[in-house]
Amino acid sequence: MKPTIEIEYCPKCGWLLRAAWMAQELLTTFSDDLHAVQLRPSEVAGRYTIIMDEELLWDRKREGHFPEPKEIKQRVRDIIAPDRSLGHSDR
């Protein structure tokens, strides 16, 4: 079964567009490999996490910054297709 990615974002912080942009990046790169990318407004202020099938890929507070698409694409690729090239995102 193809994995599902969930992006949980703080709506009070205005991070919906950031989450939607990341979802677009993931769906564009992994369109054949993912079941879905879901956006979920968080009830916890300041939260921005990315989870794939219950495995935490990114936590803004733990990492200290928002992820660049390249960072998340590499983490997703390493799990679902480790031999796949991401082209310029691998540099």
Tab-separated table of N, CA and C in Angstrom:
chain	number	residue	atom	x	y	z
A	1	MET	N	0.838	-1.190	0.000
A	1	MET	CA	0.000	0.000	0.000
A	1	MET	C	0.881	1.249	0.000
A	2	LYS	N	0.470	2.231	-0.743
A	2	LYS	CA	1.226	3.479	-0.824
A	2	LYS	C	1.052	4.280	0.465
A	3	PRO	N	2.111	4.966	0.878
A	3	PRO	CA	2.035	5.736	2.129
A	3	PRO	C	1.221	7.024	1.995
A	4	THR	N	0.751	7.477	3.149
A	4	THR	CA	0.048	8.756	3.257
A	4	THR	C	0.903	9.693	4.097
A	5	ILE	N	1.030	10.913	3.633
A	5	ILE	CA	1.760	11.941	4.374
A	5	ILE	C	0.747	12.925	4.937
A	6	GLU	N	0.957	13.289	6.197
A	6	GLU	CA	0.095	14.274	6.844
A	6	GLU	C	0.949	15.458	7.282
A	7	ILE	N	0.519	16.631	6.876
A	7	ILE	CA	1.192	17.859	7.301
A	7	ILE	C	0.252	18.553	8.288
A	8	GLU	N	0.700	18.638	9.527
A	8	GLU	CA	-0.080	19.315	10.564
A	8	GLU	C	0.524	20.702	10.764
A	9	TYR	N	-0.313	21.719	10.644
A	9	TYR	CA	0.175	23.095	10.683
A	9	TYR	C	-0.685	23.934	11.630
A	10	CYS	N	-0.117	25.019	12.103
A	10	CYS	CA	-0.821	25.936	12.992
A	10	CYS	C	-1.589	26.969	12.157
A	11	PRO	N	-2.929	26.896	12.151
A	11	PRO	CA	-3.691	27.869	11.369
A	11	PRO	C	-3.638	29.275	11.965
A	12	LYS	N	-3.494	29.369	13.279
A	12	LYS	CA	-3.426	30.682	13.928
A	12	LYS	C	-2.137	31.415	13.563
A	13	CYS	N	-1.121	30.635	13.191
A	13	CYS	CA	0.168	31.215	12.801
A	13	CYS	C	0.187	31.593	11.323
A	14	GLY	N	-0.852	31.212	10.587
A	14	GLY	CA	-0.927	31.530	9.170
A	14	GLY	C	-0.081	30.611	8.296
A	15	TRP	N	0.055	29.359	8.683
A	15	TRP	CA	0.956	28.447	7.971
A	15	TRP	C	0.252	27.547	6.962
A	16	LEU	N	-1.013	27.822	6.657
A	16	LEU	CA	-1.732	27.014	5.669
A	16	LEU	C	-1.042	27.048	4.305
A	17	LEU	N	-0.660	28.217	3.834
A	17	LEU	CA	-0.028	28.305	2.515
A	17	LEU	C	1.305	27.565	2.478
A	18	ARG	N	2.046	27.625	3.556
A	18	ARG	CA	3.319	26.903	3.643
A	18	ARG	C	3.067	25.389	3.554
A	19	ALA	N	2.046	24.922	4.280
A	19	ALA	CA	1.712	23.496	4.268
A	19	ALA	C	1.213	23.069	2.885
A	20	ALA	N	0.392	23.894	2.252
A	20	ALA	CA	-0.126	23.577	0.920
A	20	ALA	C	0.996	23.536	-0.114
A	21	TRP	N	1.939	24.452	0.003
A	21	TRP	CA	3.087	24.470	-0.906
A	21	TRP	C	3.910	23.192	-0.750
A	22	MET	N	4.136	22.764	0.488
A	22	MET	CA	4.896	21.538	0.717
A	22	MET	C	4.130	20.332	0.163
A	23	ALA	N	2.821	20.311	0.350
A	23	ALA	CA	2.009	19.222	-0.201
A	23	ALA	C	2.133	19.175	-1.717
A	24	GLN	N	2.094	20.330	-2.351
A	24	GLN	CA	2.242	20.402	-3.807
A	24	GLN	C	3.602	19.863	-4.241
A	25	GLU	N	4.647	20.249	-3.553
A	25	GLU	CA	5.991	19.770	-3.877
A	25	GLU	C	6.078	18.250	-3.770
A	26	LEU	N	5.507	17.695	-2.706
A	26	LEU	CA	5.551	16.246	-2.502
A	26	LEU	C	4.721	15.510	-3.548
A	27	LEU	N	3.538	16.026	-3.841
A	27	LEU	CA	2.684	15.377	-4.839
A	27	LEU	C	3.278	15.465	-6.244
A	28	THR	N	3.950	16.540	-6.536
A	28	THR	CA	4.584	16.679	-7.849
A	28	THR	C	5.727	15.679	-8.004
A	29	THR	N	6.536	15.540	-6.968
A	29	THR	CA	7.699	14.653	-7.024
A	29	THR	C	7.327	13.179	-6.899
A	30	PHE	N	6.368	12.871	-6.044
A	30	PHE	CA	6.041	11.477	-5.736
A	30	PHE	C	4.614	11.109	-6.157
A	31	SER	N	4.136	11.641	-7.257
A	31	SER	CA	2.742	11.432	-7.675
A	31	SER	C	2.362	9.959	-7.820
A	32	ASP	N	3.290	9.122	-8.243
A	32	ASP	CA	2.999	7.694	-8.423
A	32	ASP	C	3.287	6.868	-7.173
A	33	ASP	N	3.906	7.469	-6.179
A	33	ASP	CA	4.377	6.721	-5.010
A	33	ASP	C	3.569	6.954	-3.749
A	34	LEU	N	2.728	7.975	-3.732
A	34	LEU	CA	1.980	8.326	-2.521
A	34	LEU	C	0.493	8.069	-2.698
A	35	HIS	N	-0.133	7.620	-1.624
A	35	HIS	CA	-1.594	7.480	-1.612
A	35	HIS	C	-2.245	8.862	-1.509
A	36	ALA	N	-1.711	9.691	-0.596
A	36	ALA	CA	-2.288	11.017	-0.375
A	36	ALA	C	-1.327	11.876	0.432
A	37	VAL	N	-1.529	13.185	0.327
A	37	VAL	CA	-0.906	14.144	1.236
A	37	VAL	C	-2.060	14.923	1.848
A	38	GLN	N	-2.162	14.850	3.168
A	38	GLN	CA	-3.272	15.467	3.877
A	38	GLN	C	-2.789	16.672	4.674
A	39	LEU	N	-3.613	17.703	4.698
A	39	LEU	CA	-3.342	18.879	5.519
A	39	LEU	C	-4.276	18.827	6.722
A	40	ARG	N	-3.703	19.045	7.902
A	40	ARG	CA	-4.522	19.000	9.121
A	40	ARG	C	-4.205	20.208	9.987
A	41	PRO	N	-5.201	21.073	10.221
A	41	PRO	CA	-4.993	22.196	11.131
A	41	PRO	C	-4.754	21.669	12.543
A	42	SER	N	-3.733	22.196	13.189
A	42	SER	CA	-3.384	21.758	14.537
A	42	SER	C	-4.135	22.562	15.585
A	43	GLU	N	-4.455	21.905	16.663
A	43	GLU	CA	-5.037	22.608	17.811
A	43	GLU	C	-3.936	23.126	18.732
A	44	VAL	N	-2.696	22.747	18.447
A	44	VAL	CA	-1.551	23.161	19.253
A	44	VAL	C	-0.870	24.337	18.543
A	45	ALA	N	-0.775	25.460	19.210
A	45	ALA	CA	-0.158	26.644	18.617
A	45	ALA	C	1.312	26.388	18.276
A	46	GLY	N	1.724	26.837	17.101
A	46	GLY	CA	3.117	26.748	16.703
A	46	GLY	C	3.537	25.414	16.121
A	47	ARG	N	2.623	24.499	15.950
A	47	ARG	CA	2.985	23.167	15.459
A	47	ARG	C	3.067	23.139	13.931
A	48	TYR	N	4.129	22.519	13.448
A	48	TYR	CA	4.288	22.224	12.025
A	48	TYR	C	5.053	20.911	11.954
A	49	THR	N	4.321	19.833	11.708
A	49	THR	CA	4.945	18.519	11.637
A	49	THR	C	4.573	17.846	10.330
A	50	ILE	N	5.443	16.960	9.889
A	50	ILE	CA	5.184	16.158	8.707
A	50	ILE	C	5.375	14.701	9.108
A	51	ILE	N	4.326	13.915	8.892
A	51	ILE	CA	4.311	12.512	9.310
A	51	ILE	C	3.963	11.653	8.101
A	52	MET	N	4.683	10.546	7.942
A	52	MET	CA	4.356	9.594	6.893
A	52	MET	C	4.026	8.264	7.547
A	53	ASP	N	2.779	7.839	7.395
A	53	ASP	CA	2.319	6.584	7.992
A	53	ASP	C	2.757	6.457	9.450
A	54	GLU	N	2.489	7.483	10.218
A	54	GLU	CA	2.756	7.546	11.658
A	54	GLU	C	4.239	7.672	12.033
A	55	GLU	N	5.119	7.825	11.038
A	55	GLU	CA	6.540	8.060	11.310
A	55	GLU	C	6.822	9.557	11.149
A	56	LEU	N	7.324	10.160	12.207
A	56	LEU	CA	7.628	11.588	12.174
A	56	LEU	C	8.812	11.855	11.259
A	57	LEU	N	8.573	12.673	10.231
A	57	LEU	CA	9.647	13.068	9.314
A	57	LEU	C	10.231	14.423	9.690
A	58	TRP	N	9.383	15.302	10.228
A	58	TRP	CA	9.847	16.659	10.542
A	58	TRP	C	8.999	17.264	11.648
A	59	ASP	N	9.642	17.902	12.588
A	59	ASP	CA	8.981	18.672	13.634
A	59	ASP	C	9.712	20.010	13.707
A	60	ARG	N	9.002	21.070	13.370
A	60	ARG	CA	9.619	22.399	13.308
A	60	ARG	C	10.300	22.774	14.619
A	61	LYS	N	9.678	22.458	15.734
A	61	LYS	CA	10.272	22.815	17.024
A	61	LYS	C	11.543	22.016	17.298
A	62	ARG	N	11.521	20.733	16.968
A	62	ARG	CA	12.692	19.886	17.208
A	62	ARG	C	13.852	20.272	16.286
A	63	GLU	N	13.532	20.531	15.023
A	63	GLU	CA	14.575	20.853	14.036
A	63	GLU	C	15.042	22.309	14.149
A	64	GLY	N	14.189	23.167	14.683
A	64	GLY	CA	14.564	24.564	14.867
A	64	GLY	C	14.261	25.465	13.684
A	65	HIS	N	13.647	24.915	12.633
A	65	HIS	CA	13.290	25.715	11.456
A	65	HIS	C	12.296	24.940	10.601
A	66	PHE	N	11.705	25.638	9.647
A	66	PHE	CA	10.830	24.975	8.696
A	66	PHE	C	11.682	24.190	7.709
A	67	PRO	N	11.155	23.101	7.190
A	67	PRO	CA	11.923	22.322	6.224
A	67	PRO	C	11.916	22.966	4.840
A	68	GLU	N	12.993	22.781	4.142
A	68	GLU	CA	13.022	23.103	2.725
A	68	GLU	C	12.439	21.895	1.995
A	69	PRO	N	11.797	22.091	0.854
A	69	PRO	CA	11.264	20.941	0.118
A	69	PRO	C	12.317	19.859	-0.129
A	70	LYS	N	13.530	20.280	-0.414
A	70	LYS	CA	14.617	19.337	-0.665
A	70	LYS	C	14.818	18.384	0.519
A	71	GLU	N	14.772	18.918	1.734
A	71	GLU	CA	14.989	18.095	2.932
A	71	GLU	C	13.896	17.033	3.090
A	72	ILE	N	12.647	17.433	2.883
A	72	ILE	CA	11.543	16.485	3.040
A	72	ILE	C	11.534	15.476	1.904
A	73	LYS	N	11.793	15.945	0.695
A	73	LYS	CA	11.833	15.017	-0.440
A	73	LYS	C	12.900	13.947	-0.239
A	74	GLN	N	14.037	14.330	0.284
A	74	GLN	CA	15.096	13.354	0.535
A	74	GLN	C	14.681	12.350	1.606
A	75	ARG	N	14.018	12.817	2.654
A	75	ARG	CA	13.583	11.912	3.722
A	75	ARG	C	12.508	10.943	3.227
A	76	VAL	N	11.576	11.457	2.437
A	76	VAL	CA	10.531	10.594	1.881
A	76	VAL	C	11.156	9.584	0.925
A	77	ARG	N	11.999	10.047	0.035
A	77	ARG	CA	12.652	9.165	-0.924
A	77	ARG	C	13.444	8.062	-0.227
A	78	ASP	N	14.171	8.422	0.832
A	78	ASP	CA	14.993	7.441	1.549
A	78	ASP	C	14.153	6.308	2.137
A	79	ILE	N	12.882	6.572	2.382
A	79	ILE	CA	11.997	5.547	2.938
A	79	ILE	C	11.292	4.753	1.841
A	80	ILE	N	10.736	5.446	0.840
A	80	ILE	CA	9.902	4.733	-0.133
A	80	ILE	C	10.640	4.278	-1.391
A	81	ALA	N	11.753	4.929	-1.733
A	81	ALA	CA	12.481	4.560	-2.952
A	81	ALA	C	13.949	4.974	-2.824
A	82	PRO	N	14.715	4.300	-1.959
A	82	PRO	CA	16.084	4.730	-1.651
A	82	PRO	C	17.029	4.812	-2.862
A	83	ASP	N	16.754	4.069	-3.901
A	83	ASP	CA	17.642	4.090	-5.071
A	83	ASP	C	17.261	5.154	-6.100
A	84	ARG	N	16.177	5.845	-5.855
A	84	ARG	CA	15.665	6.848	-6.801
A	84	ARG	C	16.465	8.142	-6.723
A	85	SER	N	16.747	8.700	-7.876
A	85	SER	CA	17.418	10.002	-7.937
A	85	SER	C	16.383	11.113	-7.868
A	86	LEU	N	16.693	12.163	-7.150
A	86	LEU	CA	15.833	13.333	-7.093
A	86	LEU	C	16.367	14.481	-7.945
A	87	GLY	N	17.340	14.174	-8.768
A	87	GLY	CA	17.906	15.200	-9.631
A	87	GLY	C	18.547	16.311	-8.830
A	88	HIS	N	18.153	17.549	-9.098
A	88	HIS	CA	18.777	18.704	-8.430
A	88	HIS	C	18.531	18.705	-6.923
A	89	SER	N	17.511	18.012	-6.443
A	89	SER	CA	17.256	17.971	-4.998
A	89	SER	C	18.239	17.099	-4.245
A	90	ASP	N	19.051	16.327	-4.965
A	90	ASP	CA	20.058	15.485	-4.332
A	90	ASP	C	21.367	16.245	-4.089
A	91	ARG	N	21.475	17.415	-4.622
A	91	ARG	CA	22.733	18.166	-4.484
A	91	ARG	C	22.799	18.914	-3.181
